[in-house]
Short mmCIF file of C-alpha atoms in Angstrom, two decimals:
data_model
loop_
_atom_site.label_atom_id
_atom_site.label_comp_id
_atom_site.label_asym_id
_atom_site.label_seq_id
_atom_site.Cartn_x
_atom_site.Cartn_y
_atom_site.Cartn_z
CA MET A 45 -142.90 6.87 103.06
CA ASP A 46 -139.43 7.06 104.73
CA ARG A 47 -137.17 4.16 104.31
CA ILE A 48 -133.98 3.45 106.25
CA ILE A 49 -131.56 1.43 104.18
CA HIS A 50 -128.44 -0.17 104.91
CA THR A 51 -126.00 -1.25 102.08
CA PRO A 52 -125.18 -3.45 100.35
CA ILE A 53 -128.56 -3.11 98.50
CA THR A 54 -129.55 -6.78 97.43
CA LYS A 55 -131.90 -7.09 94.60
CA GLU A 56 -134.78 -7.72 97.47
CA ILE A 57 -134.12 -4.63 99.05
CA ALA A 58 -134.03 -2.77 95.45
CA ASP A 59 -137.50 -4.58 94.93
CA SER A 60 -138.92 -3.05 97.98
CA LEU A 61 -138.32 0.47 97.08
CA HIS A 62 -140.96 2.22 95.41
CA VAL A 63 -141.32 5.56 93.38
CA GLY A 64 -141.91 8.42 95.85
CA ASP A 65 -140.10 6.83 98.81
CA MET A 66 -137.67 8.77 100.82
CA VAL A 67 -134.48 6.84 101.53
CA TYR A 68 -132.09 7.34 104.12
CA LEU A 69 -128.99 5.51 103.15
CA THR A 70 -126.26 4.18 105.60
CA GLY A 71 -123.14 2.18 104.67
CA GLN A 72 -120.63 2.05 101.90
CA ILE A 73 -121.05 3.29 98.49
CA TYR A 74 -118.85 3.90 95.48
CA THR A 75 -118.69 7.19 93.59
CA ALA A 76 -117.90 7.24 89.78
CA ARG A 77 -119.08 9.86 87.23
CA ASP A 78 -118.11 10.35 83.32
CA ALA A 79 -114.52 9.28 83.15
CA ALA A 80 -114.37 6.49 85.55
CA HIS A 81 -117.51 5.06 83.72
CA LYS A 82 -115.97 5.22 80.35
CA ARG A 83 -112.58 3.59 81.77
CA MET A 84 -114.51 0.75 83.42
CA PHE A 85 -116.74 0.21 80.55
CA GLU A 86 -113.67 -0.09 78.20
CA ALA A 87 -112.05 -2.61 80.66
CA VAL A 88 -115.25 -4.71 80.50
CA GLN A 89 -115.15 -4.54 76.69
CA LYS A 90 -111.38 -5.64 76.82
CA GLY A 91 -112.28 -8.43 79.08
CA GLU A 92 -110.06 -6.95 82.04
CA ALA A 93 -111.08 -7.29 85.70
CA LEU A 94 -112.81 -4.09 87.28
CA PRO A 95 -111.21 -2.48 90.16
CA ILE A 96 -114.49 -2.61 92.14
CA ASP A 97 -116.88 -5.47 92.73
CA LEU A 98 -120.35 -4.40 91.11
CA LYS A 99 -122.41 -7.23 92.85
CA ASP A 100 -125.05 -5.36 94.98
CA ALA A 101 -123.03 -2.18 94.56
CA THR A 102 -124.41 1.24 94.91
CA ILE A 103 -122.72 3.96 92.67
CA TYR A 104 -123.09 7.53 93.33
CA TYR A 105 -122.56 9.84 90.29
CA MET A 106 -120.58 12.35 91.98
CA GLY A 107 -117.10 14.25 91.79
CA PRO A 108 -116.69 16.10 95.12
CA SER A 109 -114.69 19.64 95.71
CA PRO A 110 -111.42 19.14 97.55
CA ALA A 111 -111.63 18.44 101.42
CA ARG A 112 -110.63 21.13 103.91
CA GLU A 113 -107.98 19.76 106.41
CA GLY A 114 -109.77 17.56 109.14
CA ARG A 115 -112.80 16.71 106.91
CA PRO A 116 -113.53 13.74 104.84
CA ILE A 117 -114.74 15.57 101.68
CA GLY A 118 -115.84 18.67 100.09
CA SER A 119 -119.18 19.81 98.65
CA ALA A 120 -120.64 16.37 97.32
CA GLY A 121 -124.05 16.58 95.57
CA PRO A 122 -125.16 14.54 92.66
CA THR A 123 -124.27 14.91 88.79
CA THR A 124 -126.51 14.62 85.98
CA ALA A 125 -126.97 10.82 85.40
CA SER A 126 -128.04 10.71 81.81
CA ARG A 127 -124.31 11.14 80.89
CA MET A 128 -123.76 7.61 82.49
CA ASP A 129 -126.74 5.95 80.43
CA LYS A 130 -124.36 4.48 77.67
CA TYR A 131 -122.61 2.60 80.42
CA ALA A 132 -125.27 1.86 83.35
CA PRO A 133 -127.14 -1.08 81.97
CA THR A 134 -123.74 -3.08 81.41
CA PHE A 135 -122.85 -2.42 85.09
CA MET A 136 -126.54 -3.46 86.21
CA ASP A 137 -126.11 -6.61 84.21
CA MET A 138 -122.97 -7.24 86.16
CA GLY A 139 -124.60 -6.96 89.58
CA GLN A 140 -124.97 -3.09 90.44
CA THR A 141 -128.24 -2.58 92.11
CA CYS A 142 -128.29 1.03 92.72
CA MET A 143 -127.32 4.26 91.12
CA ILE A 144 -127.60 7.68 92.76
CA GLY A 145 -127.71 10.83 90.53
CA LYS A 146 -130.09 13.37 89.31
CA GLY A 147 -132.09 13.78 86.24
CA LYS A 148 -133.86 11.66 83.52
CA ARG A 149 -132.57 8.43 82.14
CA SER A 150 -132.70 6.59 78.89
CA ASP A 151 -135.13 3.81 77.83
CA ALA A 152 -132.34 1.45 78.15
CA VAL A 153 -131.56 2.30 81.72
CA HIS A 154 -135.20 1.88 82.57
CA GLU A 155 -135.25 -1.46 81.02
CA ALA A 156 -132.12 -2.50 82.95
CA VAL A 157 -133.70 -1.30 86.23
CA VAL A 158 -136.54 -3.62 85.77
CA ARG A 159 -134.55 -6.51 84.34
CA ASN A 160 -132.09 -6.49 86.90
CA HIS A 161 -134.20 -5.73 89.96
CA ALA A 162 -132.19 -2.36 90.45
CA VAL A 163 -133.19 0.93 91.57
CA TYR A 164 -132.42 4.53 90.59
CA LEU A 165 -132.31 7.32 93.43
CA ALA A 166 -132.09 10.95 93.01
CA ALA A 167 -130.23 13.14 95.55
CA ILE A 168 -131.03 16.70 95.52
CA GLY A 169 -129.00 18.55 93.02
CA GLY A 170 -127.07 21.56 94.07
CA ALA A 171 -127.23 20.62 97.80
CA GLY A 172 -123.56 19.45 98.00
CA ALA A 173 -122.91 21.21 101.38
CA LEU A 174 -125.96 19.38 102.96
CA LEU A 175 -124.85 16.08 101.59
CA SER A 176 -121.48 16.39 102.42
CA LYS A 177 -122.40 16.28 105.98
CA CYS A 178 -123.90 12.76 105.34
CA ILE A 179 -120.34 11.49 104.34
CA THR A 180 -118.26 10.37 107.26
CA ALA A 181 -115.33 8.67 105.28
CA SER A 182 -114.00 8.92 101.59
CA GLU A 183 -111.21 6.82 100.27
CA VAL A 184 -110.03 6.84 96.75
CA VAL A 185 -109.98 3.19 95.63
CA ALA A 186 -109.19 3.43 91.77
CA TYR A 187 -108.19 5.54 89.06
CA ASP A 188 -106.64 8.21 91.30
CA ASP A 189 -105.32 10.02 88.25
CA LEU A 190 -108.82 11.22 87.48
CA GLY A 191 -108.67 13.68 90.49
CA THR A 192 -112.33 14.52 91.30
CA GLU A 193 -113.48 11.87 88.85
CA ALA A 194 -111.73 8.79 90.60
CA ILE A 195 -113.56 6.05 92.29
CA ARG A 196 -114.15 6.65 95.86
CA LEU A 197 -115.48 4.55 98.31
CA LEU A 198 -117.77 6.44 100.72
CA THR A 199 -119.18 5.96 103.99
CA VAL A 200 -122.50 7.61 104.45
CA GLU A 201 -125.04 7.85 107.27
CA ASN A 202 -128.59 8.91 106.75
CA PHE A 203 -127.74 10.04 103.29
CA PRO A 204 -131.34 11.52 101.83
CA ALA A 205 -132.26 10.26 98.38
CA ILE A 206 -135.67 9.75 96.41
CA VAL A 207 -136.84 6.80 94.58
CA VAL A 208 -137.06 7.85 90.87
CA LEU A 209 -137.03 4.58 89.01
CA ASP A 210 -138.16 1.39 90.43
CA SER A 211 -138.04 -2.16 89.51
CA THR A 212 -141.91 -2.07 88.61
CA GLY A 213 -140.84 0.39 85.76
CA ARG A 214 -142.38 3.35 87.59
CA ASP A 215 -140.72 6.76 86.94
CA ALA A 216 -141.34 9.54 89.39
CA TYR A 217 -140.36 12.38 86.89
CA LEU A 218 -142.78 10.98 84.37
CA GLU A 219 -145.53 10.69 87.07
CA ALA A 220 -144.72 14.27 88.07
CA GLU A 221 -145.13 15.58 84.34
CA GLU A 222 -148.40 13.62 83.86
CA GLU A 223 -149.65 15.07 87.26
CA ALA A 224 -148.93 18.57 85.98
CA LYS A 225 -150.62 17.91 82.68
CA LYS A 226 -153.82 16.66 84.30
CA GLN A 227 -153.94 19.87 86.53
CA ASN A 228 -153.51 22.21 83.82
CA GLN A 229 -156.39 20.44 81.80
CA ALA A 230 -158.62 20.61 85.05
CA MET B 260 -105.33 58.02 82.46
CA ARG B 261 -105.71 55.81 85.52
CA THR B 262 -103.20 53.05 86.26
CA VAL B 263 -104.19 49.88 87.76
CA GLU B 264 -101.66 46.98 88.78
CA ALA B 265 -102.64 43.69 87.46
CA SER B 266 -101.77 42.04 90.96
CA VAL B 267 -104.81 44.05 92.32
CA ILE B 268 -106.99 42.54 89.61
CA THR B 269 -105.80 38.94 90.42
CA GLU B 270 -106.38 39.41 94.03
CA GLU B 271 -110.17 40.70 93.57
CA ILE B 272 -110.74 37.77 91.14
CA SER B 273 -109.43 35.13 93.39
CA LYS B 274 -111.78 36.61 96.26
CA MET B 275 -114.83 36.79 93.95
CA CYS B 276 -114.42 33.24 92.88
CA ILE B 277 -114.48 32.19 96.65
CA GLU B 278 -117.25 34.40 97.47
CA ALA B 279 -119.63 33.34 94.59
CA ASN B 280 -119.17 29.75 95.43
CA TYR B 281 -119.91 30.00 99.20
CA HIS B 282 -122.55 32.77 99.44
CA LEU B 283 -125.58 33.46 97.17
CA SER B 284 -126.26 36.99 96.49
CA LYS B 285 -128.95 38.82 98.73
CA ASP B 286 -131.62 38.66 95.98
CA MET B 287 -131.22 34.88 95.48
CA MET B 288 -131.47 34.35 99.14
CA GLN B 289 -134.67 36.36 99.34
CA VAL B 290 -136.54 34.51 96.37
CA PHE B 291 -135.62 31.06 98.08
CA GLY B 292 -137.59 31.98 101.09
CA GLN B 293 -140.59 33.56 99.15
CA ALA B 294 -140.67 30.45 96.84
CA LYS B 295 -140.77 27.91 99.68
CA ASP B 296 -143.78 29.66 101.28
CA ASN B 297 -145.52 29.69 97.92
CA GLU B 298 -144.73 26.13 96.79
CA THR B 299 -147.82 24.04 96.59
CA SER B 300 -146.24 20.48 96.71
CA PRO B 301 -145.53 19.03 100.05
CA LEU B 302 -142.54 17.32 98.67
CA GLY B 303 -141.51 20.26 96.87
CA LYS B 304 -141.69 22.35 100.12
CA LYS B 305 -139.53 19.31 101.64
CA ILE B 306 -136.74 20.04 98.87
CA PHE B 307 -137.03 23.77 99.65
CA ASP B 308 -136.13 22.98 103.12
CA GLN B 309 -133.12 21.02 102.20
CA LEU B 310 -131.98 23.59 99.64
CA CYS B 311 -132.54 26.42 102.41
CA GLU B 312 -130.51 24.29 104.98
CA ASN B 313 -127.81 23.52 102.12
CA LEU B 314 -127.18 27.22 101.78
CA LYS B 315 -126.84 27.78 105.47
CA ILE B 316 -124.35 25.05 105.92
CA ALA B 317 -122.34 26.46 102.98
CA ASP B 318 -122.25 30.02 104.44
CA THR B 319 -121.51 28.85 108.20
CA ASP B 320 -119.19 25.70 107.55
CA THR B 321 -117.50 26.92 104.51
CA ILE B 322 -118.51 24.14 102.10
CA PRO B 323 -119.20 25.15 98.42
CA ILE B 324 -123.06 25.43 97.90
CA CYS B 325 -122.52 22.88 95.03
CA GLN B 326 -119.73 20.60 94.37
CA ASP B 327 -119.90 21.71 90.64
CA THR B 328 -118.19 25.10 91.42
CA GLY B 329 -118.27 25.80 87.59
CA MET B 330 -116.23 27.17 84.69
CA ALA B 331 -115.22 30.70 85.80
CA VAL B 332 -117.28 33.10 83.47
CA ILE B 333 -115.97 36.58 83.75
CA PHE B 334 -117.54 39.81 82.21
CA VAL B 335 -114.99 42.82 82.19
CA LYS B 336 -116.29 46.29 81.58
CA LEU B 337 -112.85 48.08 81.18
CA GLY B 338 -112.72 51.78 81.05
CA GLN B 339 -110.83 53.05 77.93
CA ASP B 340 -108.87 55.38 80.22
CA VAL B 341 -107.42 52.70 82.49
CA HIS B 342 -104.03 51.38 81.85
CA VAL B 343 -103.05 47.88 83.42
CA THR B 344 -99.61 47.44 84.43
CA GLY B 345 -97.36 44.59 85.39
CA ALA B 346 -99.05 41.86 83.47
CA ASN B 347 -101.37 40.97 80.60
CA LEU B 348 -104.89 41.64 81.71
CA THR B 349 -106.07 38.25 80.80
CA ASP B 350 -103.14 36.49 82.44
CA ALA B 351 -104.11 38.48 85.44
CA ILE B 352 -107.67 37.28 85.39
CA ASN B 353 -106.67 33.64 84.86
CA GLU B 354 -104.05 33.92 87.73
CA GLY B 355 -106.81 35.27 90.04
CA VAL B 356 -108.95 32.04 88.94
CA ARG B 357 -106.21 29.82 89.62
CA LYS B 358 -105.41 31.39 93.10
CA GLY B 359 -109.21 31.38 93.92
CA TYR B 360 -110.02 27.92 93.16
CA THR B 361 -106.81 26.36 94.60
CA GLU B 362 -107.08 28.50 98.02
CA GLY B 363 -110.95 28.25 98.25
CA PHE B 364 -111.00 24.34 98.08
CA LEU B 365 -113.24 24.71 94.81
CA ARG B 366 -113.40 21.93 92.38
CA LYS B 367 -111.28 22.01 89.22
CA SER B 368 -113.79 20.93 86.36
CA VAL B 369 -111.93 22.39 83.28
CA VAL B 370 -110.20 20.10 80.76
CA ARG B 371 -107.71 21.50 78.28
CA ASP B 372 -109.10 20.08 75.36
CA PRO B 373 -112.74 19.03 74.62
CA ILE B 374 -111.53 15.64 73.03
CA ASP B 375 -108.42 14.38 74.97
CA ARG B 376 -109.98 15.69 78.29
CA VAL B 377 -107.04 16.26 80.28
CA ASN B 378 -107.90 18.26 83.49
CA THR B 379 -106.03 21.53 83.75
CA LYS B 380 -105.99 21.05 87.72
CA ASP B 381 -106.53 24.82 88.25
CA ASN B 382 -109.94 25.63 86.74
CA THR B 383 -108.22 27.77 84.16
CA PRO B 384 -108.71 29.19 81.48
CA ALA B 385 -111.75 31.30 82.45
CA ILE B 386 -114.31 32.35 79.85
CA ILE B 387 -113.62 36.06 79.68
CA HIS B 388 -116.00 38.77 77.86
CA TYR B 389 -114.47 42.30 77.32
CA ASP B 390 -116.54 45.21 76.83
CA ILE B 391 -114.79 48.64 76.49
CA VAL B 392 -116.68 51.40 78.08
CA PRO B 393 -115.85 55.04 78.64
CA GLY B 394 -114.32 56.13 82.09
CA GLU B 395 -111.37 54.90 84.13
CA GLN B 396 -112.85 52.08 86.04
CA ILE B 397 -112.82 48.54 85.70
CA GLU B 398 -116.23 46.64 86.61
CA ILE B 399 -115.77 42.85 86.88
CA THR B 400 -118.46 40.33 87.30
CA MET B 401 -117.55 36.85 88.28
CA ALA B 402 -120.24 34.04 87.53
CA PRO B 403 -119.09 30.60 87.99
CA LYS B 404 -121.16 28.42 85.64
CA GLY B 405 -122.18 24.60 86.54
CA PHE B 406 -122.66 22.39 83.56
CA GLY B 407 -125.69 20.43 84.77
CA SER B 408 -127.72 23.40 83.44
CA GLU B 409 -125.37 24.53 81.14
CA ASN B 410 -125.82 21.29 78.98
CA MET B 411 -129.39 21.77 78.81
CA SER B 412 -129.16 25.39 77.21
CA ARG B 413 -130.04 26.00 73.69
CA VAL B 414 -129.67 28.32 70.52
CA PHE B 415 -132.56 28.48 68.06
CA MET B 416 -132.41 30.23 64.73
CA LEU B 417 -135.75 31.00 64.19
CA LYS B 418 -137.50 32.93 61.16
CA PRO B 419 -138.75 36.43 61.49
CA ALA B 420 -142.23 34.98 60.77
CA ASP B 421 -141.97 32.76 63.89
CA GLY B 422 -142.33 36.05 65.81
CA ILE B 423 -142.96 36.39 69.56
CA GLU B 424 -144.93 33.12 69.64
CA GLY B 425 -142.00 31.32 68.13
CA VAL B 426 -139.75 32.97 70.89
CA LYS B 427 -142.14 31.64 73.78
CA ASN B 428 -142.37 28.16 72.37
CA ALA B 429 -138.59 28.12 71.97
CA VAL B 430 -138.03 29.13 75.62
CA LEU B 431 -140.80 26.46 77.02
CA THR B 432 -139.21 23.80 74.82
CA ALA B 433 -135.88 24.33 76.20
CA VAL B 434 -137.14 24.37 79.89
CA ARG B 435 -139.26 21.53 79.34
CA ASP B 436 -136.47 19.46 77.98
CA ALA B 437 -134.16 20.54 80.58
CA GLY B 438 -136.61 19.14 83.33
CA PRO B 439 -135.15 17.77 86.37
CA ASN B 440 -131.39 17.83 84.76
CA ALA B 441 -130.91 21.40 85.30
CA CYS B 442 -131.44 21.33 89.00
CA PRO B 443 -134.77 23.35 89.31
CA PRO B 444 -136.02 25.86 90.20
CA MET B 445 -134.06 27.55 87.56
CA VAL B 446 -133.08 31.05 86.45
CA VAL B 447 -133.60 31.33 82.82
CA GLY B 448 -131.53 33.83 80.63
CA VAL B 449 -132.86 34.48 77.00
CA GLY B 450 -131.12 36.45 74.46
CA ILE B 451 -133.10 37.42 71.31
CA GLY B 452 -131.57 39.11 68.08
CA GLY B 453 -128.02 39.76 67.08
CA THR B 454 -126.38 36.89 65.58
CA PHE B 455 -125.82 33.31 66.60
CA GLU B 456 -123.03 34.06 69.19
CA LYS B 457 -124.46 37.35 70.19
CA CYS B 458 -127.97 35.80 71.23
CA ALA B 459 -125.80 33.32 73.33
CA PHE B 460 -123.98 35.94 75.04
CA LEU B 461 -127.01 37.92 75.80
CA ALA B 462 -128.58 34.80 77.51
CA LYS B 463 -125.60 34.31 79.57
CA LYS B 464 -125.16 38.04 80.58
CA ALA B 465 -129.01 38.05 81.40
CA LEU B 466 -128.55 35.38 84.17
CA THR B 467 -126.23 37.91 86.21
CA ARG B 468 -129.25 40.49 86.35
CA GLU B 469 -130.69 40.98 89.83
CA ILE B 470 -133.90 38.91 90.81
CA GLY B 471 -136.90 41.18 90.80
CA SER B 472 -135.48 43.41 87.83
CA HIS B 473 -137.39 43.84 84.90
CA SER B 474 -136.50 44.82 81.39
CA PRO B 475 -136.99 48.47 80.63
CA ILE B 476 -138.56 47.54 77.16
CA PRO B 477 -142.28 47.28 78.05
CA TYR B 478 -142.94 44.19 75.72
CA VAL B 479 -139.86 42.55 76.97
CA SER B 480 -140.97 42.89 80.63
CA GLU B 481 -144.34 41.73 79.94
CA LEU B 482 -142.76 38.70 78.05
CA GLU B 483 -140.53 37.99 80.94
CA GLN B 484 -143.46 37.74 83.25
CA GLU B 485 -145.48 35.85 80.89
CA LEU B 486 -142.78 33.03 80.26
CA LEU B 487 -142.25 32.76 84.20
CA THR B 488 -146.02 32.12 84.62
CA LYS B 489 -146.04 29.67 81.80
CA ILE B 490 -142.73 27.91 82.89
CA ASN B 491 -144.09 27.46 86.53
CA ALA B 492 -147.39 25.82 85.06
CA LEU B 493 -145.13 23.16 83.36
CA GLY B 494 -145.14 21.67 86.90
CA ILE B 495 -141.56 20.49 86.84
CA GLY B 496 -141.09 21.88 90.24
CA PRO B 497 -138.18 21.64 92.78
CA ALA B 498 -135.67 19.04 91.68
CA GLY B 499 -137.99 17.96 88.88
CA LEU B 500 -140.31 16.21 91.16
CA GLY B 501 -143.37 18.11 90.69
CA GLY B 502 -144.59 21.42 92.14
CA SER B 503 -145.35 25.06 91.20
CA THR B 504 -141.73 26.48 91.38
CA THR B 505 -139.79 25.59 88.32
CA ALA B 506 -138.30 28.94 87.73
CA PHE B 507 -137.30 31.95 89.98
CA ALA B 508 -137.09 34.24 87.19
CA VAL B 509 -136.93 34.67 83.45
CA PHE B 510 -134.75 37.54 82.29
CA VAL B 511 -134.70 38.54 78.47
CA GLU B 512 -132.28 40.58 76.69
CA THR B 513 -132.81 41.67 73.09
CA PHE B 514 -130.54 43.29 70.39
CA PRO B 515 -131.02 44.60 66.80
CA THR B 516 -130.56 41.60 64.44
CA HIS B 517 -130.71 41.07 60.61
CA ILE B 518 -133.58 41.32 58.11
CA ALA B 519 -133.64 37.32 57.63
CA GLY B 520 -133.19 36.14 61.53
CA LEU B 521 -134.58 35.83 64.45
CA PRO B 522 -131.85 34.32 66.83
CA VAL B 523 -132.97 33.09 70.39
CA ALA B 524 -130.66 31.57 73.09
CA VAL B 525 -131.96 29.96 76.24
CA ASN B 526 -129.16 29.87 78.81
CA ILE B 527 -130.47 27.77 81.88
CA CYS B 528 -129.07 28.22 85.47
CA CYS B 529 -129.93 26.01 88.30
CA HIS B 530 -130.96 27.38 91.75
CA VAL B 531 -127.38 27.92 92.48
CA ASN B 532 -127.52 31.16 90.53
CA ARG B 533 -124.01 32.62 91.43
CA HIS B 534 -122.38 35.94 90.61
CA VAL B 535 -120.37 38.71 92.37
CA THR B 536 -119.77 42.33 91.00
CA ARG B 537 -116.95 44.55 91.93
CA VAL B 538 -115.53 47.80 90.63
CA ILE B 539 -111.91 48.58 90.76
#
């Protein structure tokens, strides 16, 4: 089912999203990928303050290509989410409610999604040109030295993504695999 | 002996980096259209619509097809009767990559050291494979390689007794494990034989073949077809959300090997299978 969702994504909103829903996201979301996750995680371990507030935050695992003049951003599709699995449960325990990426997640991430009433969405991998059209503004808000891996605050409009992990513990990839197994046996 | 100015090579490489990242080759464009029509999953069809729209936007609005504009992999067939002047050939190629990635607004995704991970900020160095051939031409293929799919690639050192069934299992294992992470529909490059590094090279090279081409070796051509059918029966589908299109093509390259070994490499490429070839 199609769902029009405005940020911030509260735990109630996350709970209302189910595997297979097509979400069109409008509002503000952060970007962070490998290097920014590592740095934030180390800050948490040292007891230091984070540069962004994680409460009800959506983090898009994405490092854009450079913006041409007059445009907010370059190509902007999702990166593989599993590389963030080491860090994501901690951030969800601190209030993050939504992750956007692509690909499978670890058991620890599954459990953290359920425990925290969060949600994992997949954007279409390799559709960076199309997705850039849904981003109307982009501003680096932390870790500028990381270049494409810096933390950005994006303003998005009808950004399309599909619910892959929901807070009831369902997994769209697993369900697709099981469906294929059933068909092959039939 | 023919003389080629290094600056000519730099200029060509620069243009190829840009072209490869904004426009897919004709064979790839065609296979997208065919696969969309044949896809059985309604969600899969919808994803194909988005992917086709993405290619159109990349082309008309000059936005890279994918934000991962890759590490620059470059195959050079250097005619042995060519003399390159003005600069070292490797430097000329890297200068072309630097220029292309900067002027083309392409992402700089290369770090100078795998552990300290400081970005080189110009996407160099390129990965360059030289092949010395007869003649006085230089043929260059530029293939930017994204790492979502690269990370899911594998080398299997099988035993001769594993035979062709072992090879099939290895390829299917790699593709199944890659699943949604590798941005399916994929193109699957397979290298069989040689040594540890030779099979990996063959698998990479296989990805630059034209969609629709078949191996000239009958059993290899049959293997390509059988693997494609079996991969698509896995049901991973577009974006890994289920469907009948998991791969567009399987390309297998073989090479003589040692009496004790059966090396197999599986290099997976996402649906943005980019490559441009020019002859100088």
